[in-house]
C-alpha atoms as a printed R data frame, in Angstrom:
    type eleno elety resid chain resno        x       y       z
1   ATOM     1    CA   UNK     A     1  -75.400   1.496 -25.146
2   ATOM     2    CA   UNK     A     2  -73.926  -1.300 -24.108
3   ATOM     3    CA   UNK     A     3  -72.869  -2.687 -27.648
4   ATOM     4    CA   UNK     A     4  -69.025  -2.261 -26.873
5   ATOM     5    CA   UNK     A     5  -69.164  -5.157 -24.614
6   ATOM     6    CA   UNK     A     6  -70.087  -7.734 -27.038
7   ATOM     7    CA   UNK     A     7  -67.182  -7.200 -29.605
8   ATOM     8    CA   UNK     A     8  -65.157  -9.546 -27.594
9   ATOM     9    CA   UNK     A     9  -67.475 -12.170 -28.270
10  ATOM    10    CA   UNK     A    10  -69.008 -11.563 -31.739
11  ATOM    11    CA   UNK     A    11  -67.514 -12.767 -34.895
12  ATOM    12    CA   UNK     A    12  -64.724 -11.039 -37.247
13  ATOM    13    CA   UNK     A    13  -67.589  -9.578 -39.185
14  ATOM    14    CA   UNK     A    14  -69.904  -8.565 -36.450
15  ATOM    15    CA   UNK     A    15  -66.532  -7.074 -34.762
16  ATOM    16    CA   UNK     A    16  -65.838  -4.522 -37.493
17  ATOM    17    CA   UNK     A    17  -69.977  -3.390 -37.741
18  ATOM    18    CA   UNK     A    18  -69.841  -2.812 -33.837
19  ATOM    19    CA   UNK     A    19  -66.701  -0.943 -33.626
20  ATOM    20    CA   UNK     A    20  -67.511   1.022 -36.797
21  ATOM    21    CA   UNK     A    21  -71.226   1.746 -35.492
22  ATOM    22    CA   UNK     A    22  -68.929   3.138 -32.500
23  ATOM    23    CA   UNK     A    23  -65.540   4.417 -34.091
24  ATOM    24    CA   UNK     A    24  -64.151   7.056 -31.700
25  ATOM    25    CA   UNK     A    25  -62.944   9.209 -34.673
26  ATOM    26    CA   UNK     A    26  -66.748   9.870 -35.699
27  ATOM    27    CA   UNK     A    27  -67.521  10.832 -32.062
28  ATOM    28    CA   UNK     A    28  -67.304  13.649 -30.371
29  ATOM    29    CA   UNK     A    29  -64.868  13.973 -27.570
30  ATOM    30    CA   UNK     A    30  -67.454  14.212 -24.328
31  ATOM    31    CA   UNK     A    31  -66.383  14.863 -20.702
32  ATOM    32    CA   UNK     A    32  -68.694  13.159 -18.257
33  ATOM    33    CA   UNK     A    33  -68.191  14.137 -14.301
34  ATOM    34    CA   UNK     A    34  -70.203  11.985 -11.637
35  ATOM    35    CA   UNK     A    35  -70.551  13.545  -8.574
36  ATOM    36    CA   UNK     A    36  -70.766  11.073  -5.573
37  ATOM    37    CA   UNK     A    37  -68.995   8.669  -7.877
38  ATOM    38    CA   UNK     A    38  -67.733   6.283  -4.254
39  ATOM    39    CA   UNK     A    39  -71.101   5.850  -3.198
40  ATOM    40    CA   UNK     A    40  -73.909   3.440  -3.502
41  ATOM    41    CA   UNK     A    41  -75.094   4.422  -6.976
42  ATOM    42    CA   UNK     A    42  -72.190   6.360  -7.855
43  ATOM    43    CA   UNK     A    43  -69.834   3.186  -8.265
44  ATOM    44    CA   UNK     A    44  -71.916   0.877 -10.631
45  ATOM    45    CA   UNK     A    45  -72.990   3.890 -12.473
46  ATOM    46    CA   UNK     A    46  -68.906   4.692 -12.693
47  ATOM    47    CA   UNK     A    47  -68.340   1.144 -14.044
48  ATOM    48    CA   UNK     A    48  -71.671   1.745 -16.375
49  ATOM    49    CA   UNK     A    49  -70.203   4.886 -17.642
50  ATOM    50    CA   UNK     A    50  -66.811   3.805 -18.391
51  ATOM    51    CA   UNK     A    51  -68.674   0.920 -20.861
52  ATOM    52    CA   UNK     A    52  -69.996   3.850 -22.858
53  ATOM    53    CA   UNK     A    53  -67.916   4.707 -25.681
54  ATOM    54    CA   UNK     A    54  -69.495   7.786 -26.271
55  ATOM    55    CA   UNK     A    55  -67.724   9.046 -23.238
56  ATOM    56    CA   UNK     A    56  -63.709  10.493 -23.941
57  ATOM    57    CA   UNK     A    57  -63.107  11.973 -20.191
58  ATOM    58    CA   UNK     A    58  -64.296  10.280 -17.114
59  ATOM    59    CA   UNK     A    59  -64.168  12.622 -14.169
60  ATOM    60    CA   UNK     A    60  -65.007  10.743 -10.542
61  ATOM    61    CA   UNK     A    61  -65.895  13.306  -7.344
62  ATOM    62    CA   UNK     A    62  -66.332  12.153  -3.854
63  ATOM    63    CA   UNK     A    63  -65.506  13.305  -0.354
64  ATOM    64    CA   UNK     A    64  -64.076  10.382   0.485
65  ATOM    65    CA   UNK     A    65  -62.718   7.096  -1.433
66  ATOM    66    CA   UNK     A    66  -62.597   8.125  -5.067
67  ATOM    67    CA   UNK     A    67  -58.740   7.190  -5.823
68  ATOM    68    CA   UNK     A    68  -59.768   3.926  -4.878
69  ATOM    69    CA   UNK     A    69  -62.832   3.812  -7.485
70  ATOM    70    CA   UNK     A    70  -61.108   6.002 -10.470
71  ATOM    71    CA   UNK     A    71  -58.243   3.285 -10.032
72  ATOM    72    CA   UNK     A    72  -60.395   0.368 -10.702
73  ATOM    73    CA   UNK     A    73  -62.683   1.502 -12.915
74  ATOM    74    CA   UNK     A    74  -59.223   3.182 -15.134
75  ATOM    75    CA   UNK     A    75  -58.152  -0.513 -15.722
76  ATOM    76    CA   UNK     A    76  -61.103  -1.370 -17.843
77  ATOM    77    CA   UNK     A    77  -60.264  -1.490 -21.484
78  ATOM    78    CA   UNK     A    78  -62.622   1.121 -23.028
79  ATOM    79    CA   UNK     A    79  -62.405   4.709 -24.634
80  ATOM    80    CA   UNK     A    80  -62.344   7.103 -21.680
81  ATOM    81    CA   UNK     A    81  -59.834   8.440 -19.647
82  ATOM    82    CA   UNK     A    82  -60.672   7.835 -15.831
83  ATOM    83    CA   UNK     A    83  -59.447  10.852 -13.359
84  ATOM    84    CA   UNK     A    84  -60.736  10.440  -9.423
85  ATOM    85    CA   UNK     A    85  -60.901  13.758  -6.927
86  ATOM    86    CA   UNK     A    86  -61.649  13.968  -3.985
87  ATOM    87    CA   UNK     A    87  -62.388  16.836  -1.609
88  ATOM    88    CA   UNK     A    88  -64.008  20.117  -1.757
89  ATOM    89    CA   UNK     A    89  -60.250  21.431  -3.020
90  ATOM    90    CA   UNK     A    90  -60.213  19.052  -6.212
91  ATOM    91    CA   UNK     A    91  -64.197  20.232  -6.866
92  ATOM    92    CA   UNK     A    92  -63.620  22.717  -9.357
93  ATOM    93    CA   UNK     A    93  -60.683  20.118 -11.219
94  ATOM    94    CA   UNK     A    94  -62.933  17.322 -11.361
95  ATOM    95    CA   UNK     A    95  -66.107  19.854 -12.931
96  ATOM    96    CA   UNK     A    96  -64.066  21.953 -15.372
97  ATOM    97    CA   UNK     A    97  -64.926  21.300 -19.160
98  ATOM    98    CA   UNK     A    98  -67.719  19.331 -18.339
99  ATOM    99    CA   UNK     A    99  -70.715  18.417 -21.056
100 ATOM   100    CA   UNK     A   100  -72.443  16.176 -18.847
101 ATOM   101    CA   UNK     A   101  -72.393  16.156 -14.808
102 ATOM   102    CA   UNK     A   102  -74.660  13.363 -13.105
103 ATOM   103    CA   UNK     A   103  -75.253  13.861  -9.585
104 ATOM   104    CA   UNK     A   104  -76.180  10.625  -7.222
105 ATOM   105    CA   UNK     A   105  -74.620  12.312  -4.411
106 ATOM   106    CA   UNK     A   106  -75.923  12.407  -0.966
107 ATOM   107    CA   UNK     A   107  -77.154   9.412   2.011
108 ATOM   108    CA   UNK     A   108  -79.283   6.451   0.755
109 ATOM   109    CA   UNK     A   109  -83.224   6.062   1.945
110 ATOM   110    CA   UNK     A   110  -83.523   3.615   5.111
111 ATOM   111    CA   UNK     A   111  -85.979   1.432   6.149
112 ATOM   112    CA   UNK     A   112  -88.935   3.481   7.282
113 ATOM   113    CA   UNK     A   113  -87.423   7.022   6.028
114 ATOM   114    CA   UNK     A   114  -89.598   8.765   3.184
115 ATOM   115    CA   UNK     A   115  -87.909  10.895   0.394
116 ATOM   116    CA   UNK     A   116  -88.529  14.156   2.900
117 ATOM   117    CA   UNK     A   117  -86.751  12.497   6.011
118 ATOM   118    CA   UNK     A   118  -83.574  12.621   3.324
119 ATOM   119    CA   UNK     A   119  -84.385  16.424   2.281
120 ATOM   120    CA   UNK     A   120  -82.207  18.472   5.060
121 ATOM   121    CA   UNK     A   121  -79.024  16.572   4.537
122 ATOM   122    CA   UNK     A   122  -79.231  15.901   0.744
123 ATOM   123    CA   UNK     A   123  -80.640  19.176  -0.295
124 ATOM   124    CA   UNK     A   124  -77.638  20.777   1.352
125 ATOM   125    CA   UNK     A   125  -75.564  18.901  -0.743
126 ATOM   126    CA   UNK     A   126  -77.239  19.436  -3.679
127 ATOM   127    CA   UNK     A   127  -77.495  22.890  -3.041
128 ATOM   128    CA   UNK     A   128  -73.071  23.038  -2.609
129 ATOM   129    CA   UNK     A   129  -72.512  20.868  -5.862
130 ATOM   130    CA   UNK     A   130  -74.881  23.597  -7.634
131 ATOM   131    CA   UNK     A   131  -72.780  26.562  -6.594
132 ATOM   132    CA   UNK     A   132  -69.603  24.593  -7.863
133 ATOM   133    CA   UNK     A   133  -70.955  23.739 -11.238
134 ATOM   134    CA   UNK     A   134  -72.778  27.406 -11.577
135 ATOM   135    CA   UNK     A   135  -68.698  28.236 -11.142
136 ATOM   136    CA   UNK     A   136  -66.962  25.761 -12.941
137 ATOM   137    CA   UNK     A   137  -68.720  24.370 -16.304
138 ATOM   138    CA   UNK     A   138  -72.090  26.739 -16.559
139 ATOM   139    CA   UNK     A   139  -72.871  24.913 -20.195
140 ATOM   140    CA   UNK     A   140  -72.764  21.636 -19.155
141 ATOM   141    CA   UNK     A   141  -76.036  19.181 -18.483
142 ATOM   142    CA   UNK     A   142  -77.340  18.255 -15.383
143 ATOM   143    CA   UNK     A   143  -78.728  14.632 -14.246
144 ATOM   144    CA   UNK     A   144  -79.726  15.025 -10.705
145 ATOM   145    CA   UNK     A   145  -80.446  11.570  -9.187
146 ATOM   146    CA   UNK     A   146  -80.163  12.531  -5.724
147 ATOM   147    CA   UNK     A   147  -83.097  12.473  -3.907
148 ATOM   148    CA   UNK     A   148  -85.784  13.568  -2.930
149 ATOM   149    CA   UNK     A   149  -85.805  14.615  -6.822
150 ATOM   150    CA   UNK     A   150  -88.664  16.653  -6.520
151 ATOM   151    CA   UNK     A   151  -86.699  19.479  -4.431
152 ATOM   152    CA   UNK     A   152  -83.478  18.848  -5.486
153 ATOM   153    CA   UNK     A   153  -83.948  19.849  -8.926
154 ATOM   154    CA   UNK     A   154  -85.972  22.786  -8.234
155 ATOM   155    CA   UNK     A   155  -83.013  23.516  -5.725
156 ATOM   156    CA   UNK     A   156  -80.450  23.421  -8.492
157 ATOM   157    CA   UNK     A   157  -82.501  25.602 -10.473
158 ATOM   158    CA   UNK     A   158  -82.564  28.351  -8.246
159 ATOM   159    CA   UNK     A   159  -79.059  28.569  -7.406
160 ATOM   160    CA   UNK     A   160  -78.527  28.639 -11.067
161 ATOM   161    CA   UNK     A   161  -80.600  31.307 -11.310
162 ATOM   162    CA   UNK     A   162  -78.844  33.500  -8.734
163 ATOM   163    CA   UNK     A   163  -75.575  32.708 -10.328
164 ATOM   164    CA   UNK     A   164  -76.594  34.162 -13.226
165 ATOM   165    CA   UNK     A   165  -76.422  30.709 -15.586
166 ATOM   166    CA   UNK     A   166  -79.573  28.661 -15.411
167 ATOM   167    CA   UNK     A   167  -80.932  27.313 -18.846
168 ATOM   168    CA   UNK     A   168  -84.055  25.598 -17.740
169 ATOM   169    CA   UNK     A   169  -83.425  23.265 -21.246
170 ATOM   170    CA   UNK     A   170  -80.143  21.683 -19.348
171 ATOM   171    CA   UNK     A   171  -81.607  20.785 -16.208
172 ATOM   172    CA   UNK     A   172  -83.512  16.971 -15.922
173 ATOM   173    CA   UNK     A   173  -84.459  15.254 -12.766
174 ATOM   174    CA   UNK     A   174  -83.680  11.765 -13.423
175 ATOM   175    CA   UNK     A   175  -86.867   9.530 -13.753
176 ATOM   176    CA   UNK     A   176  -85.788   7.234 -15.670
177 ATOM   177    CA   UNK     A   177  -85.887   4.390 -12.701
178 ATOM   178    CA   UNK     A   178  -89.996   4.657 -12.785
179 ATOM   179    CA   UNK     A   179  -89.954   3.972 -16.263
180 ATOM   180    CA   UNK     A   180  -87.528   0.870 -16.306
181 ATOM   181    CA   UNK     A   181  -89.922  -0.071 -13.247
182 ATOM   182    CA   UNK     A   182  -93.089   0.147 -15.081
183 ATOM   183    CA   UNK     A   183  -91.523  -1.867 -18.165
184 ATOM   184    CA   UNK     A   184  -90.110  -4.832 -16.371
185 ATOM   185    CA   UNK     A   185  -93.651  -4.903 -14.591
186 ATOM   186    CA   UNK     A   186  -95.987  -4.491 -17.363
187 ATOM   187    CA   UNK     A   187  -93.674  -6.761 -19.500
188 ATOM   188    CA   UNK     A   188  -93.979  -9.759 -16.451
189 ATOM   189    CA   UNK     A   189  -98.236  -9.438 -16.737
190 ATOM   190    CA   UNK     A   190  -98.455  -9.328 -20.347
191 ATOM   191    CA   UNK     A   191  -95.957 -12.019 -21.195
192 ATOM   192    CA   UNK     A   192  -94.199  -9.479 -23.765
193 ATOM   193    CA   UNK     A   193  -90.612  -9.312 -24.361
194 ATOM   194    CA   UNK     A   194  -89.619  -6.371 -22.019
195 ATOM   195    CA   UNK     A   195  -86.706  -5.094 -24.541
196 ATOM   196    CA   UNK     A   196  -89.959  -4.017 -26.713
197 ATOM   197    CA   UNK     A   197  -91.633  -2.308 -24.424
198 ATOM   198    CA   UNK     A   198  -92.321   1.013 -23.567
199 ATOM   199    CA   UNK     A   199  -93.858   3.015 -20.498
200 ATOM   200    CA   UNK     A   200  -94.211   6.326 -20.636
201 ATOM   201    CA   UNK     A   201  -94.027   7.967 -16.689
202 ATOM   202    CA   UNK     A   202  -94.952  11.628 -15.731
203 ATOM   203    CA   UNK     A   203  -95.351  13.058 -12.759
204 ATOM   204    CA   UNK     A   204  -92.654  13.414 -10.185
205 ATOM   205    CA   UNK     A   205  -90.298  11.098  -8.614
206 ATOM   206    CA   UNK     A   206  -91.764   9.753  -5.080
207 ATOM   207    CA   UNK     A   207  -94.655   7.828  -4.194
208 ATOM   208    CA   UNK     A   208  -97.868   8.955  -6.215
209 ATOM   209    CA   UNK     A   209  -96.301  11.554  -7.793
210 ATOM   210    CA   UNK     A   210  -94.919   8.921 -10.262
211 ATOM   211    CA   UNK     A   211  -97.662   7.847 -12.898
212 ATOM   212    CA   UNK     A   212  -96.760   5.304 -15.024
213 ATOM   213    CA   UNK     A   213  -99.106   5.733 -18.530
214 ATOM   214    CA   UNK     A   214 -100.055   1.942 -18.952
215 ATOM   215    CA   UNK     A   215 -103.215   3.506 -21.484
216 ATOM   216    CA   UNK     A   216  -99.923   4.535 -23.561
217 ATOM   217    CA   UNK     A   217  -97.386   1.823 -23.221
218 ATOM   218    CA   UNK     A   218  -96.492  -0.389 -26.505
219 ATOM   219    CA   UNK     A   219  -97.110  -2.741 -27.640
220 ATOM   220    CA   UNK     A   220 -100.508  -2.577 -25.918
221 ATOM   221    CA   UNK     A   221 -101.816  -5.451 -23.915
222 ATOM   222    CA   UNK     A   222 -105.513  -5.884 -22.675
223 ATOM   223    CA   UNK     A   223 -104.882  -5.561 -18.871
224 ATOM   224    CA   UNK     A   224 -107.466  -5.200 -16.403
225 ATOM   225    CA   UNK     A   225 -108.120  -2.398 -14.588
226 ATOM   226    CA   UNK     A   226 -107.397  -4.213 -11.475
227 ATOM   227    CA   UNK     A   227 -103.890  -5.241 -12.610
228 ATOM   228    CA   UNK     A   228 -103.422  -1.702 -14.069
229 ATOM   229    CA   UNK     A   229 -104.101  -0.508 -10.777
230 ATOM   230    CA   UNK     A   230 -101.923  -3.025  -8.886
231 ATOM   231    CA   UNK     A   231  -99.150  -2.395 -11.245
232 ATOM   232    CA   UNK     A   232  -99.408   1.556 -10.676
233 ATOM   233    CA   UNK     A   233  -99.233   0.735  -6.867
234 ATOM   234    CA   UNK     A   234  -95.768  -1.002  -7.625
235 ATOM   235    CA   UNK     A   235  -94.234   1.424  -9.233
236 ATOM   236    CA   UNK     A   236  -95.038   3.957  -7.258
237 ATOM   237    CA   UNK     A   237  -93.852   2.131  -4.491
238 ATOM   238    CA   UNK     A   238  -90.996  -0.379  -6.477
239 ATOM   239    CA   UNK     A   239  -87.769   1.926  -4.036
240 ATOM   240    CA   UNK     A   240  -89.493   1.252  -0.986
241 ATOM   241    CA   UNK     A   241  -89.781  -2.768  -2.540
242 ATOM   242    CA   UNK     A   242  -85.713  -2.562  -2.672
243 ATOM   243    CA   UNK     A   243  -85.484  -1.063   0.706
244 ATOM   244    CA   UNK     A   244  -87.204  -3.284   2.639
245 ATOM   245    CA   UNK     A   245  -85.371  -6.232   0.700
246 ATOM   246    CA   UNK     A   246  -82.483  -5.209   1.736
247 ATOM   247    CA   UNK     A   247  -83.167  -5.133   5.139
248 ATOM   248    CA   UNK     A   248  -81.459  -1.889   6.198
249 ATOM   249    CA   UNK     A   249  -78.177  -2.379   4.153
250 ATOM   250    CA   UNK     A   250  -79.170  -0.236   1.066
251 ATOM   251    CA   UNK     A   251  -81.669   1.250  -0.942
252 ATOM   252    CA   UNK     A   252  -81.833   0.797  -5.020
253 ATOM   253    CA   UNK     A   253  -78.445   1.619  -6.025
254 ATOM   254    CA   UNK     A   254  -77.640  -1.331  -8.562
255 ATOM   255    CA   UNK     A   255  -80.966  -0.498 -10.934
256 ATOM   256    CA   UNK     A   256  -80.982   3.250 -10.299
257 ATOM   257    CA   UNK     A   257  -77.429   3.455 -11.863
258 ATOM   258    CA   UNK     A   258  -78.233   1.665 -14.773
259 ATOM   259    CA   UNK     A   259  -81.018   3.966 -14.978
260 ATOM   260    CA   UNK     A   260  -78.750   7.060 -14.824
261 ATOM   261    CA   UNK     A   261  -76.456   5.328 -17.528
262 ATOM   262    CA   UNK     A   262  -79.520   4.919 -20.083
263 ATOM   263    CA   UNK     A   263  -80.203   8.461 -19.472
264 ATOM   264    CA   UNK     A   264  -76.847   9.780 -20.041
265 ATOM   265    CA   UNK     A   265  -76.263   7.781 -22.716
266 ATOM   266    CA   UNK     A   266  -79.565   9.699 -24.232
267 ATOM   267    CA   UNK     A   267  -78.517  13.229 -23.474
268 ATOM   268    CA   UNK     A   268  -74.986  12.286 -24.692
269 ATOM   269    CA   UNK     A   269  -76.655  11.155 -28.036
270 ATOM   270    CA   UNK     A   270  -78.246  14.713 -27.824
271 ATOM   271    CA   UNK     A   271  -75.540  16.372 -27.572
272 ATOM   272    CA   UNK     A   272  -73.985  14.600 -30.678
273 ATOM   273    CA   UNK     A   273  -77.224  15.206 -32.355
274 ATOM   274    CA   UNK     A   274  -78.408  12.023 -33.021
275 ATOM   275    CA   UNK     A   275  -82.186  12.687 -34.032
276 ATOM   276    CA   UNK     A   276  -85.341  11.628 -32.208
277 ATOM   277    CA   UNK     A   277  -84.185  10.478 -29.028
278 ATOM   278    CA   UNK     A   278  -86.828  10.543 -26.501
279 ATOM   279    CA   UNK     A   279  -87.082  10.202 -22.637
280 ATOM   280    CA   UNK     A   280  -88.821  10.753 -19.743
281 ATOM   281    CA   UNK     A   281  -87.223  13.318 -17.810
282 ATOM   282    CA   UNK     A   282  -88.499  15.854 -14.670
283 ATOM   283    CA   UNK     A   283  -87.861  19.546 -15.724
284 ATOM   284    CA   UNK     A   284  -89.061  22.981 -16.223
285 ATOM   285    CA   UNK     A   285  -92.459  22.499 -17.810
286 ATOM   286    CA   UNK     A   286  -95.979  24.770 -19.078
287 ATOM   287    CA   UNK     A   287  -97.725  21.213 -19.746
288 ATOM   288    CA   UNK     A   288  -99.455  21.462 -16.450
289 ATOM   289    CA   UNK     A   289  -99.975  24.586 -13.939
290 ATOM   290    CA   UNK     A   290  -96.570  23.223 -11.979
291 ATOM   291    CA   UNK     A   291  -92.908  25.013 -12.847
292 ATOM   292    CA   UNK     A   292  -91.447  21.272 -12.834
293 ATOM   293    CA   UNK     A   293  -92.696  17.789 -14.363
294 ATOM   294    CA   UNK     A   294  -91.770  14.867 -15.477
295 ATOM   295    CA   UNK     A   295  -93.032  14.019 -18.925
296 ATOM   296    CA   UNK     A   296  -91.793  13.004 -22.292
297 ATOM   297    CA   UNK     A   297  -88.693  14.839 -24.029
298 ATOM   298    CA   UNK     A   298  -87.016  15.362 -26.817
299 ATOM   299    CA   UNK     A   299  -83.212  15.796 -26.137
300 ATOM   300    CA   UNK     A   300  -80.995  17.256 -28.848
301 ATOM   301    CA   UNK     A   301  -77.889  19.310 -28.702
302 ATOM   302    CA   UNK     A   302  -79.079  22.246 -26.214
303 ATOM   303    CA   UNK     A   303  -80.496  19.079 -23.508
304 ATOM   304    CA   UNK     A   304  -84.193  19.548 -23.812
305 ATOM   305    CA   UNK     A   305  -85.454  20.185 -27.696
306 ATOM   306    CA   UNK     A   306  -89.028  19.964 -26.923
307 ATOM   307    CA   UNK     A   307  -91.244  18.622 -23.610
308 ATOM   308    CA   UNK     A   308  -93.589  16.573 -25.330
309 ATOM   309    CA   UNK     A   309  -97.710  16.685 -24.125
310 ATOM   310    CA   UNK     A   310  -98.872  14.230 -22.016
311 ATOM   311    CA   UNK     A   311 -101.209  12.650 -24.645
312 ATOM   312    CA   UNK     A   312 -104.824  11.196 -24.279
313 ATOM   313    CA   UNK     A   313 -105.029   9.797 -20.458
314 ATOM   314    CA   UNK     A   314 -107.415   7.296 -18.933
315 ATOM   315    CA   UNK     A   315 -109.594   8.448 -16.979
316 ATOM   316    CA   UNK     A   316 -107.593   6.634 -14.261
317 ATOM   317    CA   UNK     A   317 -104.571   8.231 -15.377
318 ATOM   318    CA   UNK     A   318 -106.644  11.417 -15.273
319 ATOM   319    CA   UNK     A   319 -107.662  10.723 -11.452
320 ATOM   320    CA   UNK     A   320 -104.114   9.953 -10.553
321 ATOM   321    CA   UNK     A   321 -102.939  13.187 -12.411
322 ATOM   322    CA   UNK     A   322 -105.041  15.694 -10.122
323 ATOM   323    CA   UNK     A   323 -104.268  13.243  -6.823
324 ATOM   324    CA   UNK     A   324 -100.574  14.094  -7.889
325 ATOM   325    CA   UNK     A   325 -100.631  17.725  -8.631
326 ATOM   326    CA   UNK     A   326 -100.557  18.907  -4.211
327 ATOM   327    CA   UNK     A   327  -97.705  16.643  -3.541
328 ATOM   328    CA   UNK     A   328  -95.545  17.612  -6.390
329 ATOM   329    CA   UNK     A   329  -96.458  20.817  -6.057
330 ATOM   330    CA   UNK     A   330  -95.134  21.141  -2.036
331 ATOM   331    CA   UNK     A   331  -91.952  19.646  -2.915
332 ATOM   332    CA   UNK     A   332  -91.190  21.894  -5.582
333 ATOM   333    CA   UNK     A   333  -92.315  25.042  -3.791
334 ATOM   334    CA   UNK     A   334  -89.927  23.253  -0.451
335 ATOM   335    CA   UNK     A   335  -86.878  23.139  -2.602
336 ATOM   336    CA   UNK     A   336  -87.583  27.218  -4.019
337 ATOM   337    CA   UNK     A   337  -87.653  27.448   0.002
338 ATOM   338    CA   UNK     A   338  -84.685  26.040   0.876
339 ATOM   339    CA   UNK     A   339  -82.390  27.262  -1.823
340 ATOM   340    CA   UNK     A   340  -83.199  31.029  -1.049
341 ATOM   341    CA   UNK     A   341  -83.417  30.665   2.947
């Protein structure tokens, strides 16, 4: 993804094979739209965005501040064009012609708040941008980062649905966080190198709705089931780690944006049909009894292709699966609420 920053530095050769792997005449023109783009997320995942040369149109939304961040990030010397609105007037500007809308919108977890003490505010939000986009740019695909991700997407599905436009295969709850998580920390224990390793995560997005597949991950290390445990535990728990580190100024802004970028940059590669790309995503799903779940997914050029099965399970994994299923299930069935109240 982040290729285009090393041509300054590579040699003459290595120059022309990056910018031909990435030649903007061979790619499709792409309008990306991040809504929240001034906040705490929404900045670095601006900056992360504009480094993607898959992207042609950069369109920045906030309430508040986003001149100031479409003006700094426009400087930087890559492919897209950088346009900042601001307002509920410059809404329906900043969405229109969209292929790909992330949304990190909404207030940041505190110390001591869980994902449900940020529900009424951000699923109001959430609920408002949906309405827009249902209006605006019905075909594009939607990354919803904003939390508590186990309402909000469920949210956004149901005011598609009343508007007439939802197509359950361009909908994903962004996960992708729990499975960067579960990487870095199964890389640290097994003394791998973490850019070859992989962690699937299914589930849900708070607490012990997330379960990381360790049984699953490659290349496979012989971990104890202590560890594995321990490990699960961190994950699960790795935003409340960030919160409490930063001591009441922030939550996990810096890695969740880089998390959003790697899954844009995957749907984006969907989109342009690039085959087999794979991710972990939370969306309309039969693999269990709930409507929503996070699981593995093949992404092509209609957003999801396929959800992929969950695969054989430990029997840990197993335990965790049916200690998830109440949890994940309220949430969902709280966001259905509050989008038809």
């Amino acid at each position: 993804m982040f290729r285009s920053m090393l041509v300054r530095s590579a040699s003459p050769v290595k120059q022309g094979l990056l910018r031909r792997g990435f030649a903007s005449e061979s790619v499709p023109d792409r309008k990306v739209v991040i809504l929240g783009a001034a906040g705490g997320i929404g900045q670095p995942l601006s900056l992360l965005m504009k480094l993607n040369p898959l992207v042609s149109s950069l369109s920045l939304y906030d309430i508040a501040n986003t001149p100031g961040v479409a003006a700094d990030v426009g400087h930087i010397n890559t492919r897209s064009q950088v346009s900042g609105y601001m307002g509920d007037d410059n809404l329906g500007k900043a969405l229109e012609g969209a292929d790909l809308v992330i949304i990190p919108a909404g207030v940041p977890r505190k110390p001591g708040m869980t994902r449900d003490d940020l529900f009424n505010i951000n699923a109001g939000i959430v609920k408002n941008l949906s309405i827009a986009i249902a209006k605006y740019c019905p075909q594009a695909l939607v990354n919803m980062i904003s939390n508590p991700v186990n309402s909000t997407v469920p949210i956004a599905a149901e005011i598609f649905k009343k508007a007439g436009t939802y197509d359950e295969k361009k909908l994903f709850g962004v996960t992708t966080l729990d499975v960067v998580r579960a990487k870095t920390f199964y890389a640290g224990k097994s003394n791998l190198n973490v850019a070859e390793v992989n962690v699937p995560v299914v589930g849900g997005h708070a607490g012990i709705t997330i379960l990381p597949l360790f049984s699953q991950a490659s290349p496979q290390a012989n971990l104890s089931d202590d560890l594995i445990k321990a490990l699960t535990k961190r994950t699960q728990d790795g935003g409340t780690e960030v919160v409490e580190a930063k001591a009441g100024k922030g939550s996990a802004t810096l890695s969740m944006a880089y998390a959003g970028a790697l899954f844009a940059d995957a749907c984006l590669k969907g989109l342009n049909g690039v085959p087999d790309v794979v991710e972990c995503s939370f969306v309309q799903s039969t693999i269990t009894e709930l409507p929503f779940f996070a699981s593995k997914v093949r992404l092509g050029k209609n957003g999801v292709e396929e959800v992929l099965d969950l695969g054989p399970l430990s029997d840990f994994e197993k335990e965790g699966l049916e200690a998830l299923k109440a949890e994940l299930k309220s949430s969902i069935e709280k966001g259905i609420k509050f989008a038809n109240q």
